[in-house]
Tab-separated table of C-alpha atoms in Angstrom:
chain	number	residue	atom	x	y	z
A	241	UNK	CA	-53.431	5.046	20.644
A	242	UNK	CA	-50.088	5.650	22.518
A	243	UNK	CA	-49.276	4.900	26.047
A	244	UNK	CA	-46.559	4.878	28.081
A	245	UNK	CA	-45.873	0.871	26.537
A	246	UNK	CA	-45.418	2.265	23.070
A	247	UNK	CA	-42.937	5.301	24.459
A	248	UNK	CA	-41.018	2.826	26.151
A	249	UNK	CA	-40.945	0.427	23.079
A	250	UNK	CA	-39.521	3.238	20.804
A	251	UNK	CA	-37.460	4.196	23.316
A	252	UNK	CA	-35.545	0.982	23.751
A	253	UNK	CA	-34.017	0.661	20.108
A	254	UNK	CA	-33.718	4.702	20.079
A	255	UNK	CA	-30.830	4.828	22.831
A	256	UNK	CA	-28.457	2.406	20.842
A	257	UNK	CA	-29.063	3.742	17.272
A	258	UNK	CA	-28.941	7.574	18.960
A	259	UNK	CA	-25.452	5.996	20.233
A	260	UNK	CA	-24.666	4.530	16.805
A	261	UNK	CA	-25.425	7.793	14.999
A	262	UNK	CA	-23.599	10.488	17.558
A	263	UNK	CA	-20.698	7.922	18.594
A	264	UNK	CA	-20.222	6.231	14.704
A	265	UNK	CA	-22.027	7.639	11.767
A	266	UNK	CA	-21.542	11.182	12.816
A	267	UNK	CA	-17.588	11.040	13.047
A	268	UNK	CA	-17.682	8.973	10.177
A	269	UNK	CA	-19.327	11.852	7.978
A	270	UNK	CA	-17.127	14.017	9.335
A	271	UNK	CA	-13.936	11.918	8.640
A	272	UNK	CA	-15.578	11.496	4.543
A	273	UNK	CA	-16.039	15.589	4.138
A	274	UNK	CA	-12.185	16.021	5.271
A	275	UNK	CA	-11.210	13.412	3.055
A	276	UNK	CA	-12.937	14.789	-0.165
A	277	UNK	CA	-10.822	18.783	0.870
A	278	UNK	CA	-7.512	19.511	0.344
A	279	UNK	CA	-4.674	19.776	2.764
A	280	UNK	CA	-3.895	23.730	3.324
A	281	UNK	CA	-1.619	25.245	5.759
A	282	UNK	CA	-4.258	26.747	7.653
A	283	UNK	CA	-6.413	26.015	10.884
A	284	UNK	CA	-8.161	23.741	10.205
A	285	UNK	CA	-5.294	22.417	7.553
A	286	UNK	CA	-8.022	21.879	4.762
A	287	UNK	CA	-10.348	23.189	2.596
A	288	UNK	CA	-13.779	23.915	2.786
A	289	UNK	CA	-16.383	21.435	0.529
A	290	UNK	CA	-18.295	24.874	-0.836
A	291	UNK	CA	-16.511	27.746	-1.559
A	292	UNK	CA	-17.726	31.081	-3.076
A	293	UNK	CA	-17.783	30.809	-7.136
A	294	UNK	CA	-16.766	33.078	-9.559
A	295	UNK	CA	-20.124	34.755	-10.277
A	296	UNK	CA	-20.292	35.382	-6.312
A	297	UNK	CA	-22.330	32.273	-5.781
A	298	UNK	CA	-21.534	29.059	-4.243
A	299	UNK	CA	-19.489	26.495	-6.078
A	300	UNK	CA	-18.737	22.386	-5.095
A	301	UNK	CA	-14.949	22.488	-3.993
A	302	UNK	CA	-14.500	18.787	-2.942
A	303	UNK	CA	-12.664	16.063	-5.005
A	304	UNK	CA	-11.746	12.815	-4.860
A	305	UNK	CA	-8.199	13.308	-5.588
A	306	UNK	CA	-6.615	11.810	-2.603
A	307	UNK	CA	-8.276	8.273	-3.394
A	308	UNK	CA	-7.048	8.673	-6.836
A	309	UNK	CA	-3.539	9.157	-5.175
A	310	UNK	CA	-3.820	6.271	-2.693
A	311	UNK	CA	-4.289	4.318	-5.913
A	312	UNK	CA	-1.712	5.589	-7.927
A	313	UNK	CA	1.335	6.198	-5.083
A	314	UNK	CA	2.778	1.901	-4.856
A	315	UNK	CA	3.492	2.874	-1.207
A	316	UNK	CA	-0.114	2.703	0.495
A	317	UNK	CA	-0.913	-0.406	-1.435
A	318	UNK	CA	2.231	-1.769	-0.093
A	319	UNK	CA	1.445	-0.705	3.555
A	320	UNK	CA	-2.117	-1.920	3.051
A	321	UNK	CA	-1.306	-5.635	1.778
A	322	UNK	CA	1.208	-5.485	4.191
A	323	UNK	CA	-1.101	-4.713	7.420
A	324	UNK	CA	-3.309	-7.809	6.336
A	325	UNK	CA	-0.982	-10.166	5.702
A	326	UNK	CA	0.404	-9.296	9.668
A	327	UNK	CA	-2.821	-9.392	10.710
A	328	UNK	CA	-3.975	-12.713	9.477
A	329	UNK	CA	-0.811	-14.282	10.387
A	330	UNK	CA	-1.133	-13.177	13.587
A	331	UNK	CA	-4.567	-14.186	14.003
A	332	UNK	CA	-4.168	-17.659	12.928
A	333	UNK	CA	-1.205	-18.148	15.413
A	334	UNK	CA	-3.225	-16.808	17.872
A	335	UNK	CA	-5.839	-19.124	16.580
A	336	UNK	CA	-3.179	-22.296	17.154
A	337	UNK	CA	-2.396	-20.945	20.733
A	338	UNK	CA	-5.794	-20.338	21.777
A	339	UNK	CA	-7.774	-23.299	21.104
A	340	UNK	CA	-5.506	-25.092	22.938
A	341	UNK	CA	-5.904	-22.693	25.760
A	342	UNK	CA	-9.907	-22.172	25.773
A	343	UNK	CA	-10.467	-25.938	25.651
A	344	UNK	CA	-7.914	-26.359	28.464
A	345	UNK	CA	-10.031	-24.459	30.186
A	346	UNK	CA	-13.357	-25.082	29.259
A	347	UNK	CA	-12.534	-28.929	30.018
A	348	UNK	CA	-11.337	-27.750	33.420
A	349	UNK	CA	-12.826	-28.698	36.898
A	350	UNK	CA	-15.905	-25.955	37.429
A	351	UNK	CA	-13.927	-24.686	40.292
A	352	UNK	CA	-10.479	-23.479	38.442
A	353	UNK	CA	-12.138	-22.040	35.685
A	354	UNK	CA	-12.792	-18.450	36.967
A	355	UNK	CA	-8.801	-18.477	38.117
A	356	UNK	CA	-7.664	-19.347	34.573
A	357	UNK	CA	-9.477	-17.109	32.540
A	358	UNK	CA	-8.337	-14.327	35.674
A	359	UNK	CA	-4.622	-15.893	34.348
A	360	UNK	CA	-6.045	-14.758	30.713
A	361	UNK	CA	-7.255	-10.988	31.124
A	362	UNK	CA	-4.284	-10.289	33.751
A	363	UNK	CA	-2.157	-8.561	31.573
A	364	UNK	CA	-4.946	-6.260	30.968
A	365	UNK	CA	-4.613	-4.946	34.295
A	366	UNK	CA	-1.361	-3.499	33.025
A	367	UNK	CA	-1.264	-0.595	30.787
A	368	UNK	CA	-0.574	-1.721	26.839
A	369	UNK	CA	2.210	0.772	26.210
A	370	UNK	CA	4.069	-0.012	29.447
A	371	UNK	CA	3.775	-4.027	28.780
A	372	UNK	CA	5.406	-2.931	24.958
A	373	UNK	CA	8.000	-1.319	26.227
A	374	UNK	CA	8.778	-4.380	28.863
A	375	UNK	CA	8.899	-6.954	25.652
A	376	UNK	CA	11.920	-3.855	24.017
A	377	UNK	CA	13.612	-4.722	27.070
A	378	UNK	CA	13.304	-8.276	27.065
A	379	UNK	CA	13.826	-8.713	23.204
A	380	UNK	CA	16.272	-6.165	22.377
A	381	UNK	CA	20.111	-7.645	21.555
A	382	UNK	CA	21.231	-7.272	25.467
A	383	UNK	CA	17.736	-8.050	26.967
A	384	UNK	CA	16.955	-10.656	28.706
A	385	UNK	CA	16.168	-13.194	26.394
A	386	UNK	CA	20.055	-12.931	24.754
A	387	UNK	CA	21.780	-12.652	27.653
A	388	UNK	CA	20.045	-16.056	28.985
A	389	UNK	CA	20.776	-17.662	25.318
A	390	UNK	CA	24.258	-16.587	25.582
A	391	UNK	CA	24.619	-17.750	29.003
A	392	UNK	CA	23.898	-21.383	28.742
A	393	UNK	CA	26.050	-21.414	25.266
A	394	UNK	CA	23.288	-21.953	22.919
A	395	UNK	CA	24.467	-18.958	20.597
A	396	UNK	CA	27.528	-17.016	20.599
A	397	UNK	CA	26.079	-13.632	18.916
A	398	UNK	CA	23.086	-12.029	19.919
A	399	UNK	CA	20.013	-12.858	17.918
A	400	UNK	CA	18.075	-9.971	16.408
A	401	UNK	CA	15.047	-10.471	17.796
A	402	UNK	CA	13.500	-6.576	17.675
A	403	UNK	CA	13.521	-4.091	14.486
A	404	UNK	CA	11.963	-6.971	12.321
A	405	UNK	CA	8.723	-7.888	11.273
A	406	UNK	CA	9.261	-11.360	13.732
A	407	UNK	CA	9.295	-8.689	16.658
A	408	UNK	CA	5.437	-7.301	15.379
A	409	UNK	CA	3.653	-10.369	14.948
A	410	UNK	CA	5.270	-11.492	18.740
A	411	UNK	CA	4.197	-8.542	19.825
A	412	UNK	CA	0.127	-8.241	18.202
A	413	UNK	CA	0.290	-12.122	19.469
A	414	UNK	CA	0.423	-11.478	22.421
A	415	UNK	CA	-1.162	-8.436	22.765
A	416	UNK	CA	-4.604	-9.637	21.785
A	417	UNK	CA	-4.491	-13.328	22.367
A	418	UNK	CA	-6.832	-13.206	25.452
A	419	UNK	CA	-9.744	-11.998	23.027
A	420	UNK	CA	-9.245	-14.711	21.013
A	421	UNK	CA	-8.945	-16.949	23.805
A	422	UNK	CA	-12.323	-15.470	25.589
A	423	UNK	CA	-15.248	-15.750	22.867
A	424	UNK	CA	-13.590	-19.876	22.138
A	425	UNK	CA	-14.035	-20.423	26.200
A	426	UNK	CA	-17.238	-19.202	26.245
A	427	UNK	CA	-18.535	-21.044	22.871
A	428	UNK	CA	-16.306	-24.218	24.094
A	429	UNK	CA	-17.811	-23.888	28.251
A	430	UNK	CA	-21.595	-24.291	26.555
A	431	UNK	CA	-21.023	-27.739	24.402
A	432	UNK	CA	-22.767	-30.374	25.627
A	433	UNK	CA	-19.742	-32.947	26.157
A	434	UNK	CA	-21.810	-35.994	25.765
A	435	UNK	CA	-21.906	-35.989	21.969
A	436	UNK	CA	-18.295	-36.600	22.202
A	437	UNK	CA	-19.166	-39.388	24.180
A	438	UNK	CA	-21.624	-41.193	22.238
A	439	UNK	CA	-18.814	-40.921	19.213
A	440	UNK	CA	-16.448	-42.564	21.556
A	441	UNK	CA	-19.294	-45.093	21.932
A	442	UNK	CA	-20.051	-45.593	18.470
A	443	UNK	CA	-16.006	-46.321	17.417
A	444	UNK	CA	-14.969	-42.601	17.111
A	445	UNK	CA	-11.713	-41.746	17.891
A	446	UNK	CA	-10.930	-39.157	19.397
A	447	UNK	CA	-9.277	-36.807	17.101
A	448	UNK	CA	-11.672	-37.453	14.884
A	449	UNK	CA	-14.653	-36.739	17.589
A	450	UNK	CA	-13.025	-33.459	17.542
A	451	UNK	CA	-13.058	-32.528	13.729
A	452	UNK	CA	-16.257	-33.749	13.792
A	453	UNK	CA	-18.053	-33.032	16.676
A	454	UNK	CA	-16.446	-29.642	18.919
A	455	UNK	CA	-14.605	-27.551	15.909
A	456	UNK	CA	-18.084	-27.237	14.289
A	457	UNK	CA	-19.494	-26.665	16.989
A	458	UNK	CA	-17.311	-24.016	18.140
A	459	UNK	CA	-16.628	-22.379	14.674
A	460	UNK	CA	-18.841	-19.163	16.015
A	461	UNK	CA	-15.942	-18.478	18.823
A	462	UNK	CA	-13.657	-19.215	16.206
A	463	UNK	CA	-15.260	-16.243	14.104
A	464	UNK	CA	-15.748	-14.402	16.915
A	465	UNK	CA	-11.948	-14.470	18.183
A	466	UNK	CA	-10.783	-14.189	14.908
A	467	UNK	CA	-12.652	-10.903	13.926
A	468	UNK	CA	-11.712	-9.423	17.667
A	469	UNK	CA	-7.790	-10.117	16.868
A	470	UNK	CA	-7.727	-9.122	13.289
A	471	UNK	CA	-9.726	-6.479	12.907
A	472	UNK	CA	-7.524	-4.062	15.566
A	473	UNK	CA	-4.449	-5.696	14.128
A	474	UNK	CA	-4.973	-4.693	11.336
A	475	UNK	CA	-4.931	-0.767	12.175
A	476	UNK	CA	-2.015	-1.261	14.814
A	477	UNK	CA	0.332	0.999	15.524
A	478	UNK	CA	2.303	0.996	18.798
A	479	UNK	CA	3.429	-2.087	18.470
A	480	UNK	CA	4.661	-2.023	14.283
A	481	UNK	CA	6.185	1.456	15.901
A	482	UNK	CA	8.015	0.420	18.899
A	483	UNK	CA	8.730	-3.043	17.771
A	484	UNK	CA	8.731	-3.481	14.235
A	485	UNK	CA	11.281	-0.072	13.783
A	486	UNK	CA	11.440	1.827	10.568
A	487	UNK	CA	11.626	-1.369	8.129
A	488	UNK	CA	7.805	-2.748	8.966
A	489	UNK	CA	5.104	-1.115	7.163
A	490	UNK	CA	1.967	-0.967	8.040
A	491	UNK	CA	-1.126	1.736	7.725
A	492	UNK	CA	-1.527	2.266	11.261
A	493	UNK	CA	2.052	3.983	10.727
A	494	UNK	CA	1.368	5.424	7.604
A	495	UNK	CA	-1.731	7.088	9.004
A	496	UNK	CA	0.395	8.548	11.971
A	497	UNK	CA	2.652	9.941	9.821
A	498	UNK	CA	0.099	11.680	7.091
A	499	UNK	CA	-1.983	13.204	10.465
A	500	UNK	CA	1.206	14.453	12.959
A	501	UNK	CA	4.045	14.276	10.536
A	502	UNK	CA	2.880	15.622	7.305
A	503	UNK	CA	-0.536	17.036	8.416
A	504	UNK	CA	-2.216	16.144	5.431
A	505	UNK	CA	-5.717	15.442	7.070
A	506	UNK	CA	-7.683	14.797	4.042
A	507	UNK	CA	-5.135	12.492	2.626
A	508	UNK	CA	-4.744	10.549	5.895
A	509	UNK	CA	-8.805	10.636	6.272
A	510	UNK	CA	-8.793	9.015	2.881
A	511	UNK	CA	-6.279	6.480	4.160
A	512	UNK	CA	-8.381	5.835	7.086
A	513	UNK	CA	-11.625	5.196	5.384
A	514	UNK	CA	-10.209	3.093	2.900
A	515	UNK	CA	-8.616	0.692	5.633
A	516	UNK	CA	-12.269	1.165	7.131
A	517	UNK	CA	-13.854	-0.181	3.429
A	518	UNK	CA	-11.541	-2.926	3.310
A	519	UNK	CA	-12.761	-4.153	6.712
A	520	UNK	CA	-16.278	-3.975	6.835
A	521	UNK	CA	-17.343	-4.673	3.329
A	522	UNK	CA	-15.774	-8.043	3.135
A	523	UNK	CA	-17.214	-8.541	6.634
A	524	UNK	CA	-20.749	-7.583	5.791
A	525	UNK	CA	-20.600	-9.324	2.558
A	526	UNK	CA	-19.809	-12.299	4.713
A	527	UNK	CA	-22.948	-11.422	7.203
A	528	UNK	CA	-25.080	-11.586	4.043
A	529	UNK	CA	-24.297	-14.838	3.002
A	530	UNK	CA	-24.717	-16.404	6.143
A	531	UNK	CA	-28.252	-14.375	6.717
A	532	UNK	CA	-28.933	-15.892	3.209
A	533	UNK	CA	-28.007	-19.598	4.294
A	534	UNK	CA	-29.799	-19.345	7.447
A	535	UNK	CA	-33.270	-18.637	5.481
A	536	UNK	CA	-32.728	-21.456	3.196
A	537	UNK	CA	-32.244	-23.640	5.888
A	538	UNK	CA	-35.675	-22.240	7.892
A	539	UNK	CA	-36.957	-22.285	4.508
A	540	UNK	CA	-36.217	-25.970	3.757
């Protein structure tokens, strides 16, 4: 027998899988069918999936010839290795500069802590591509950061600082340190900070308190932080772009240049959805173990 209870139960988990499907699964189809065409010079610049066949019916047109070039062409694997090995570089730095920060913080008096994590998110309050171009200014062989150097004698030549592959991970670094810094505070804020107590009472010291007692502890902010930074760094491109210069590759560029540049759509849909496979799948592989370990543990 329905009621209004059972409308309103369906209706809760309807609005954020309707959301999923319109806002995710929907573009995502859409980004698949323009990746199995081919690129034409034509509005839209690719083919249709089903075409008319010779015999006046309808006939399968798609192909999945632009994965089988992303696998042949050397230059999309390089840009591909070379966007994750940025991006997991830059998320373990931000990984050493953040626990630092969130446990600073966390272990704070109750009444600073709202002002420091305001100190965290401020540069959010900035537009990104603005704060970018400040950091060409300031890194660039007469910015700021040369001329002081040079100043106070500690080099005689300016330092090349921008056009290098130094210049992106200082840039992703600090562009999304705060959301590592974030999910670490607010695992780190919730430990109960008598358990490193009672090790300091039972002849722990306290580095080893730490290894033993918070960083477990806090490994799900770790995994939290680390997914928010790498995940976006991986796809970057303002900063590979305006930083890096034409000598760093990475697929956020090479996807620029295959949509605007070349307008190959169904080549650089191809690129995108591969970037998108080598993501999630690894991620959700990941999900599944742990879902796995968690019902042998209930189980035991």
């Amino acid at each position: 027998m329905s009621g209004p209870g059972n409308w309103a139960r369906l209706l809760v988990p309807a609005v954020p899988v309707a959301w999923l499907v319109v806002f995710f699964l929907l573009p995502l189809v859409i980004v698949l069918r323009i990746s199995l065409s081919e690129s034409v010079l034509a509005t839209p610049p690719y083919t249709p999936l089903i075409g008319a066949a010779p015999d006046g019916g309808l006939a399968w047109q798609g192909s999945a010839g632009n994965y089988w070039f992303l696998a042949a062409d050397p230059l999309y694997l390089k840009a591909y290795l070379g966007s994750l090995r940025i991006a997991a570089v830059a998320t373990l730095i931000c990984l050493v500069i953040g626990y630092p920060m969130a446990y600073a913080i966390a272990r704070a008096p109750e009444a600073w802590r709202l002002a420091l994590v305001l100190l965290v998110v401020l540069p959010f309050w900035t537009s990104f591509l603005i704060r970018v171009y400040a950091w060409i200014g300031i890194l660039k062989p007469n910015g700021l950061i040369n001329n002081l150097l040079i100043a106070i004698g500690v080099i005689e030549a300016p330092l090349k600082l921008l056009d290098n592959e130094f210049a992106v991970h200082f840039g992703i670094v600090y562009a999304y340190l705060p959301f590592m810094v974030l999910p670490l505070y607010a695992t780190l804020v919730r430990l109960d900070w008598t358990l490193l107590e009672a090790a300091a009472d039972l002849g722990c010291q306290p580095f080893k308190a730490f290894l033993a007692v918070t960083l477990p502890l806090s490994l799900p902010g770790v995994v939290a932080g680390s997914l928010l930074v790498f995940i976006p760094a991986v796809g970057e491109f303002v900063v590979p772009d305006l930083l890096g210069g034409a000598g760093t590759l990475m697929i956020g560029k090479v996807l620029w240049s295959e949509f605007f540049t070349n307008r190959d759509w169904p080549l650089a849909s191809a690129v995108a959805l591969v970037m998108l496979a080598l993501l999630v799948l690894p991620i959700a592989l990941l999900q599944r173990r742990r879902g796995r370990r968690v019902a042998l543990d209930g189980g035991a």
